[in-house]
Amino acid sequence: MSRSARACLGWLVVLAAAAGLAGGLAGAPAGAQTEVLSPAERERAATIYASQCATCHGADARGGVVPATGDPVPALAGNPAVTVAYLDLVMRTGRMPPPEDDPYDNRARDVVLTDEERRIVVAYLADAVEIAGELPDPPPGNAARGREVYATNCAQCHGSTGAGGVAGAGAWTPAVNDKLPVTIAEAVRVGPFEMPAFDAEQISDQEVGDIAAFLAEVAAETGTPIGLLELNPVYASGIAALFSLAVVLSLLWIAGRPTWFPDPRGQRRGAPRTDPVVQHGGDADKDPT
Ligand code: HEC
Ligand code: HEC
């Protein structure tokens, strides 16, 4: 290696060390749990916050009002209720950002942000406005034990099979039997909106894993796809009904085109065929007559 190449390499090492130190210092106040974003990710996260959250929560995340309705909006910065898990939860369940004209409607749950966008917005806010906490990682659990813990603590609001839709405690509840274990763990500790929070004395981390195992078992029994956002059961049955109607109609069509459907060749059924392609016998649709 030539002298100049070695000098070059030396400088690169020094620069890399300096960059690492600066990055470490910048990340330090927010706590070791928070992921450090690259400058490009940070910039992208800031843009997402500005377009998806700042209109209501304020550019400085100190709260404000909903532009369309004038309703009050809580602060994210300096709000002891808001943790990293709460931020992650509201975005992964589609609770935030909410419909612009009705941000209190907890049934409206269009998931707007992708997993990647959510990840960087959480890390960005944790660092930029110092939001504390970390994402939970529940242990694998025992479904039989989970059934009991769930029945005692959750079923009265979310229903015995976690299908949700129970209007208890003054609020409609979402389905919980289609959620990932991390989502369940976040909700149990956070207690989002109308839901009470449970601390580790009331429900241990192991019991959170047990609840998740029980709900996954229910999902497997009922064929619910886990991790996909649930459809509103009313819409879901409507869509199912439309789908079966479409299937029945197609079957009728295949079984023998009813006379009230026009023949594509403009001929009446049973009329002698003149189409040369049919005469050559290559048509699977050939009339048996
Ligand atoms: C259209 C206005 C609006 C937008 C946009 C919006 N929010 Fe909200 N947000 C609200 C309102 C209103 C509440 C309080 C709702 C309630 O109490 O039912 C809220 C509550 C929250 C809470 C819970 C705060 C608490 O004290 O319980 C979090 C966390 C949150 N929003 C995060 C976000 C994030 C992150 C974004 C962007 C991805 C976002 N919000 C976008 C209006 C909005
Ligand atoms: C007093 C009623 C009540 C009890 C008890 C309750 N929840 Fe909830 N839960 C709610 C409500 C209401 C929401 C929706 C909050 C919102 O987003 O506005 C919710 C939200 C959730 C969510 C987030 C789902 C989503 O799509 O946003 C999960 C997961 C959850 N609950 C699990 C549980 C588990 C597990 C228990 C038992 C340990 C439990 N809940 C106990 C009322 C309750």
Coordinates of C-alpha atoms and ligand atoms in Angstrom, one line a residue:
M1 CA 0.0 0.0 0.0
S2 CA 1.4 3.4 -0.9
R3 CA 2.0 6.1 1.7
S4 CA -0.8 8.4 0.3
A5 CA -3.3 5.5 0.3
R6 CA -2.4 4.7 3.9
A7 CA -2.8 8.3 4.9
C8 CA -6.2 8.4 3.2
L9 CA -7.3 5.3 5.1
G10 CA -6.1 6.8 8.3
W11 CA -8.3 9.9 7.8
L12 CA -11.3 7.7 6.9
V13 CA -10.9 5.9 10.2
V14 CA -10.7 9.2 12.1
L15 CA -13.7 10.6 10.3
A16 CA -15.8 7.4 10.9
A17 CA -14.9 7.5 14.6
A18 CA -15.9 11.2 14.9
A19 CA -19.2 10.5 13.1
G20 CA -19.9 7.6 15.4
L21 CA -19.2 9.7 18.4
A22 CA -21.4 12.6 17.2
G23 CA -24.2 10.1 16.4
G24 CA -23.9 8.5 19.8
L25 CA -24.1 11.9 21.5
A26 CA -27.1 13.0 19.5
G27 CA -28.9 9.7 20.3
A28 CA -27.9 9.7 24.0
P29 CA -30.5 11.9 25.7
A30 CA -33.4 9.8 24.4
G31 CA -32.2 6.7 26.0
A32 CA -30.4 3.6 24.9
Q33 CA -33.6 1.9 23.7
T34 CA -34.3 4.3 20.9
E35 CA -33.0 3.4 17.5
V36 CA -30.6 6.0 15.9
L37 CA -31.8 7.0 12.4
S38 CA -29.6 7.9 9.5
P39 CA -29.9 11.6 8.4
A40 CA -32.0 10.5 5.4
E41 CA -34.4 8.5 7.5
R42 CA -34.7 11.4 10.0
E43 CA -35.5 13.8 7.2
R44 CA -38.1 11.4 5.8
A45 CA -39.7 10.9 9.2
A46 CA -39.9 14.6 9.8
T47 CA -41.7 15.0 6.4
I48 CA -44.2 12.3 7.4
Y49 CA -44.8 13.9 10.8
A50 CA -45.3 17.3 9.1
S51 CA -47.9 15.9 6.6
Q52 CA -49.7 13.3 8.8
C53 CA -49.6 14.5 12.3
A54 CA -48.6 18.2 12.6
T55 CA -51.8 19.7 11.3
C56 CA -53.5 18.5 14.6
H57 CA -50.7 17.9 17.1
G58 CA -48.7 21.0 16.1
A59 CA -45.3 21.3 14.4
D60 CA -43.7 21.2 17.8
A61 CA -45.9 18.3 19.0
R62 CA -47.3 20.5 21.8
G63 CA -50.9 19.9 20.8
G64 CA -53.5 22.2 19.2
V65 CA -56.9 22.0 17.7
V66 CA -58.4 19.9 14.8
P67 CA -58.5 22.3 11.9
A68 CA -61.8 21.0 10.6
T69 CA -63.7 20.9 13.9
G70 CA -61.9 23.0 16.4
D71 CA -61.7 20.1 18.8
P72 CA -58.8 20.0 21.2
V73 CA -55.8 17.8 20.4
P74 CA -53.5 16.4 23.1
A75 CA -49.8 17.2 23.1
L76 CA -47.3 14.4 22.2
A77 CA -44.3 16.2 23.6
G78 CA -44.2 16.4 27.4
N79 CA -47.3 14.3 27.7
P80 CA -46.6 11.6 30.3
A81 CA -49.3 9.3 28.8
V82 CA -47.5 9.2 25.5
T83 CA -44.8 6.6 25.3
V84 CA -42.9 4.9 22.4
A85 CA -45.4 1.9 22.7
Y86 CA -48.4 4.2 22.6
L87 CA -47.1 6.0 19.4
D88 CA -46.4 2.6 17.8
L89 CA -49.8 1.3 18.8
V90 CA -51.9 4.1 17.4
M91 CA -50.2 4.0 14.1
R92 CA -50.1 0.2 13.7
T93 CA -53.8 -0.1 14.4
G94 CA -54.8 2.8 12.2
R95 CA -56.2 4.8 15.1
M96 CA -53.9 7.7 14.1
P97 CA -53.9 9.6 11.8
P98 CA -57.7 9.7 12.2
P99 CA -60.4 11.0 9.8
E100 CA -60.0 14.7 9.5
D101 CA -63.6 15.5 10.2
D102 CA -64.0 13.1 13.2
P103 CA -60.7 12.3 15.0
Y104 CA -62.5 10.8 18.0
D105 CA -64.2 8.1 15.9
N106 CA -62.4 5.0 17.2
R107 CA -64.1 2.7 14.6
A108 CA -62.4 4.5 11.7
R109 CA -59.1 2.5 11.3
D110 CA -57.5 3.0 8.0
V111 CA -53.8 2.1 8.4
V112 CA -52.1 5.0 6.6
L113 CA -48.5 4.4 7.4
T114 CA -46.4 1.4 6.3
D115 CA -44.4 -0.6 8.9
E116 CA -41.2 1.2 7.7
E117 CA -42.8 4.7 8.0
R118 CA -44.2 3.9 11.4
R119 CA -40.8 2.7 12.6
I120 CA -38.9 5.8 11.6
V121 CA -41.7 8.2 12.9
V122 CA -41.6 6.5 16.3
A123 CA -37.8 6.7 16.5
Y124 CA -37.8 10.3 15.2
L125 CA -40.3 11.5 17.8
A126 CA -38.6 9.6 20.6
D127 CA -35.5 11.5 19.8
A128 CA -36.8 14.9 18.6
V129 CA -39.4 15.5 21.4
E130 CA -38.0 13.0 24.0
I131 CA -40.7 10.4 24.2
A132 CA -39.7 7.7 26.7
G133 CA -40.1 3.9 26.7
E134 CA -39.5 1.0 24.5
L135 CA -41.4 -1.5 22.3
P136 CA -42.6 -4.6 24.3
D137 CA -41.4 -8.1 23.3
P138 CA -43.9 -10.5 24.9
P139 CA -42.6 -14.1 25.6
P140 CA -44.4 -17.1 23.9
G141 CA -47.3 -18.1 26.0
N142 CA -49.7 -20.8 27.1
A143 CA -53.1 -20.5 25.5
A144 CA -55.0 -22.3 28.3
R145 CA -53.6 -20.0 30.9
G146 CA -54.2 -17.1 28.5
R147 CA -57.9 -18.0 28.2
E148 CA -58.4 -17.5 32.0
V149 CA -56.4 -14.2 32.2
Y150 CA -58.3 -12.9 29.1
A151 CA -61.7 -14.0 30.6
T152 CA -61.0 -12.1 33.8
N153 CA -59.6 -8.9 32.4
C154 CA -60.6 -8.4 28.8
A155 CA -63.7 -10.3 27.7
Q156 CA -66.1 -7.9 29.3
C157 CA -65.1 -5.3 26.8
H158 CA -63.7 -7.2 23.8
G159 CA -66.0 -10.2 23.9
S160 CA -65.3 -13.8 24.9
T161 CA -63.5 -14.6 21.6
G162 CA -61.9 -11.1 21.1
A163 CA -64.2 -10.2 18.2
G164 CA -64.8 -6.7 19.6
G165 CA -67.7 -4.6 18.8
V166 CA -68.9 -4.4 22.4
A167 CA -70.0 -0.9 23.3
G168 CA -68.9 -1.1 26.9
A169 CA -67.4 1.6 29.1
G170 CA -68.9 4.3 26.8
A171 CA -66.8 3.2 23.8
W172 CA -67.0 0.7 20.9
T173 CA -64.2 -1.8 21.2
P174 CA -62.0 -3.1 18.3
A175 CA -61.4 -6.8 17.6
V176 CA -58.3 -8.2 19.3
N177 CA -58.2 -11.7 17.9
D178 CA -56.5 -10.5 14.7
K179 CA -53.7 -8.7 16.4
L180 CA -50.0 -9.5 16.7
P181 CA -48.5 -10.3 20.2
V182 CA -46.7 -6.9 20.1
T183 CA -49.9 -5.0 19.5
I184 CA -51.6 -6.8 22.4
A185 CA -48.6 -6.2 24.7
E186 CA -48.6 -2.5 23.8
A187 CA -52.4 -2.1 24.5
V188 CA -52.3 -3.9 27.8
R189 CA -49.5 -1.7 29.2
V190 CA -50.6 1.6 27.5
G191 CA -54.3 1.5 28.0
P192 CA -55.1 3.5 24.8
F193 CA -57.9 6.1 25.0
E194 CA -60.9 4.6 26.8
M195 CA -59.1 1.3 27.7
P196 CA -57.7 0.9 31.2
A197 CA -53.9 0.2 31.5
F198 CA -52.7 -2.9 33.3
D199 CA -49.3 -2.9 35.1
A200 CA -47.0 -5.9 35.6
E201 CA -48.6 -6.5 39.1
Q202 CA -52.0 -7.0 37.6
I203 CA -50.9 -8.9 34.4
S204 CA -47.3 -10.1 34.2
D205 CA -45.3 -10.1 31.0
Q206 CA -45.7 -13.9 30.9
E207 CA -49.5 -13.5 31.2
V208 CA -49.5 -11.0 28.3
G209 CA -47.7 -13.7 26.2
D210 CA -50.4 -16.2 27.4
I211 CA -53.2 -13.8 26.3
A212 CA -51.5 -13.5 22.9
A213 CA -51.3 -17.3 22.6
F214 CA -55.0 -17.7 23.5
L215 CA -56.0 -15.0 20.9
A216 CA -53.8 -16.6 18.3
E217 CA -55.5 -19.9 19.0
V218 CA -59.0 -18.3 18.6
A219 CA -57.8 -16.7 15.3
A220 CA -56.6 -20.1 14.0
E221 CA -60.0 -21.7 15.0
T222 CA -62.0 -19.0 13.3
G223 CA -59.6 -18.6 10.3
T224 CA -59.0 -14.9 11.2
P225 CA -55.8 -13.6 9.4
I226 CA -53.6 -12.2 12.2
G227 CA -51.9 -8.9 11.7
L228 CA -54.3 -7.7 9.0
L229 CA -56.5 -5.0 10.1
E230 CA -60.0 -6.4 10.9
L231 CA -62.8 -5.5 8.7
N232 CA -65.8 -4.0 10.4
P233 CA -68.0 -7.2 10.9
V234 CA -71.0 -5.4 9.2
Y235 CA -69.0 -4.6 6.1
A236 CA -67.3 -8.0 6.2
S237 CA -70.7 -9.8 6.0
G238 CA -71.9 -7.4 3.3
I239 CA -68.8 -8.2 1.2
A240 CA -69.2 -11.9 1.9
A241 CA -72.8 -11.7 0.7
L242 CA -71.8 -9.9 -2.5
F243 CA -69.1 -12.3 -3.1
S244 CA -71.4 -15.4 -2.8
L245 CA -73.9 -13.7 -5.1
A246 CA -71.1 -13.2 -7.7
V247 CA -70.1 -16.9 -7.3
V248 CA -73.7 -18.1 -7.7
L249 CA -74.2 -15.9 -10.8
S250 CA -71.0 -17.1 -12.4
L251 CA -71.9 -20.8 -11.7
L252 CA -75.3 -20.2 -13.3
W253 CA -73.5 -18.6 -16.3
I254 CA -71.1 -21.5 -16.6
A255 CA -73.8 -24.2 -16.1
G256 CA -75.5 -23.1 -19.3
R257 CA -75.9 -19.6 -20.4
P258 CA -79.4 -18.6 -19.6
T259 CA -81.4 -17.4 -22.6
W260 CA -81.7 -13.9 -21.1
F261 CA -78.0 -13.4 -21.6
P262 CA -77.3 -12.5 -25.2
D263 CA -75.2 -15.0 -27.1
P264 CA -71.8 -13.5 -27.8
R265 CA -71.9 -14.5 -31.5
G266 CA -75.2 -12.7 -31.9
Q267 CA -76.9 -16.0 -32.6
R268 CA -79.8 -17.7 -30.9
R269 CA -78.9 -20.9 -29.1
G270 CA -79.6 -24.0 -31.2
A271 CA -79.4 -22.1 -34.4
P272 CA -77.1 -23.8 -37.0
R273 CA -73.5 -22.6 -36.6
T274 CA -71.8 -20.8 -39.3
D275 CA -68.7 -19.7 -37.4
P276 CA -65.7 -21.4 -39.2
V277 CA -63.7 -21.7 -36.0
V278 CA -66.4 -23.8 -34.4
Q279 CA -66.7 -25.9 -37.6
H280 CA -63.0 -26.8 -37.2
G281 CA -63.8 -28.4 -33.8
G282 CA -61.3 -26.3 -31.8
D283 CA -63.9 -24.6 -29.6
A284 CA -64.2 -25.9 -26.1
D285 CA -67.5 -24.1 -25.9
K286 CA -68.9 -26.2 -28.7
D287 CA -72.6 -27.0 -28.5
P288 CA -73.1 -30.7 -28.0
T289 CA -76.0 -30.7 -30.5
Ligands
HEC1 C1 -57.0 15.1 12.3 C2 -56.3 15.4 13.5 C3 -55.2 14.5 13.9 C4 -54.2 14.0 13.2 C5 -53.8 14.2 11.7 C6 -53.4 13.1 14.1 N1 -54.0 13.1 15.4 FE1 -53.3 12.1 17.0 N2 -54.9 12.7 18.0 C7 -55.9 13.6 17.6 C8 -57.0 13.7 18.6 C9 -58.2 14.6 18.5 C10 -56.6 12.9 19.7 C11 -57.4 12.6 21.0 C12 -58.4 11.6 20.6 C13 -59.2 11.0 21.7 O1 -59.0 11.3 22.8 O2 -60.1 10.2 21.4 C14 -55.3 12.3 19.3 C15 -54.6 11.4 20.1 C16 -53.3 10.9 19.8 C17 -52.5 10.1 20.7 C18 -52.9 9.8 22.2 C19 -52.6 10.9 23.1 C20 -53.1 10.8 24.5 O3 -52.9 11.7 25.3 O4 -53.9 9.8 24.7 C21 -51.4 9.8 20.1 C22 -50.2 9.0 20.6 C23 -51.5 10.4 18.8 N3 -52.7 11.1 18.6 C24 -50.5 10.3 17.8 C25 -50.6 10.8 16.5 C26 -49.6 10.6 15.4 C27 -48.3 9.9 15.6 C28 -50.1 11.1 14.3 C29 -49.5 11.1 12.9 C30 -49.2 9.8 12.4 C31 -51.4 11.7 14.6 N4 -51.7 11.5 16.0 C32 -52.3 12.4 13.8 C33 -55.9 14.2 16.4 C34 -55.1 13.9 15.3
HEC2 C1 -63.1 -1.2 29.9 C2 -63.1 -1.9 28.6 C3 -61.8 -2.5 28.2 C4 -61.1 -3.5 28.8 C5 -61.3 -4.1 30.2 C6 -60.0 -3.9 27.9 N1 -60.0 -3.1 26.8 FE1 -58.8 -3.3 25.2 N2 -59.7 -1.6 24.4 C7 -60.8 -1.0 24.8 C8 -61.2 0.1 23.9 C9 -62.3 1.0 24.1 C10 -60.2 0.1 22.9 C11 -60.1 1.1 21.8 C12 -59.4 2.4 22.2 C13 -59.3 3.4 21.1 O1 -58.5 3.1 20.2 O2 -60.0 4.3 21.1 C14 -59.2 -1.0 23.2 C15 -58.1 -1.3 22.5 C16 -57.4 -2.5 22.6 C17 -56.4 -3.0 21.7 C18 -55.9 -2.2 20.4 C19 -56.7 -2.7 19.2 C20 -56.8 -1.7 18.2 O3 -57.2 -2.1 17.0 O4 -56.6 -0.5 18.4 C21 -55.9 -4.2 22.1 C22 -54.9 -5.0 21.5 C23 -56.7 -4.4 23.4 N3 -57.5 -3.4 23.6 C24 -56.5 -5.6 24.1 C25 -57.0 -5.7 25.4 C26 -56.6 -6.8 26.3 C27 -55.7 -7.9 26.0 C28 -57.3 -6.6 27.5 C29 -57.3 -7.4 28.7 C30 -56.0 -7.5 29.4 C31 -58.2 -5.4 27.3 N4 -57.9 -4.9 26.0 C32 -59.1 -4.9 28.2 C33 -61.5 -1.4 25.9 C34 -61.1 -2.3 26.9

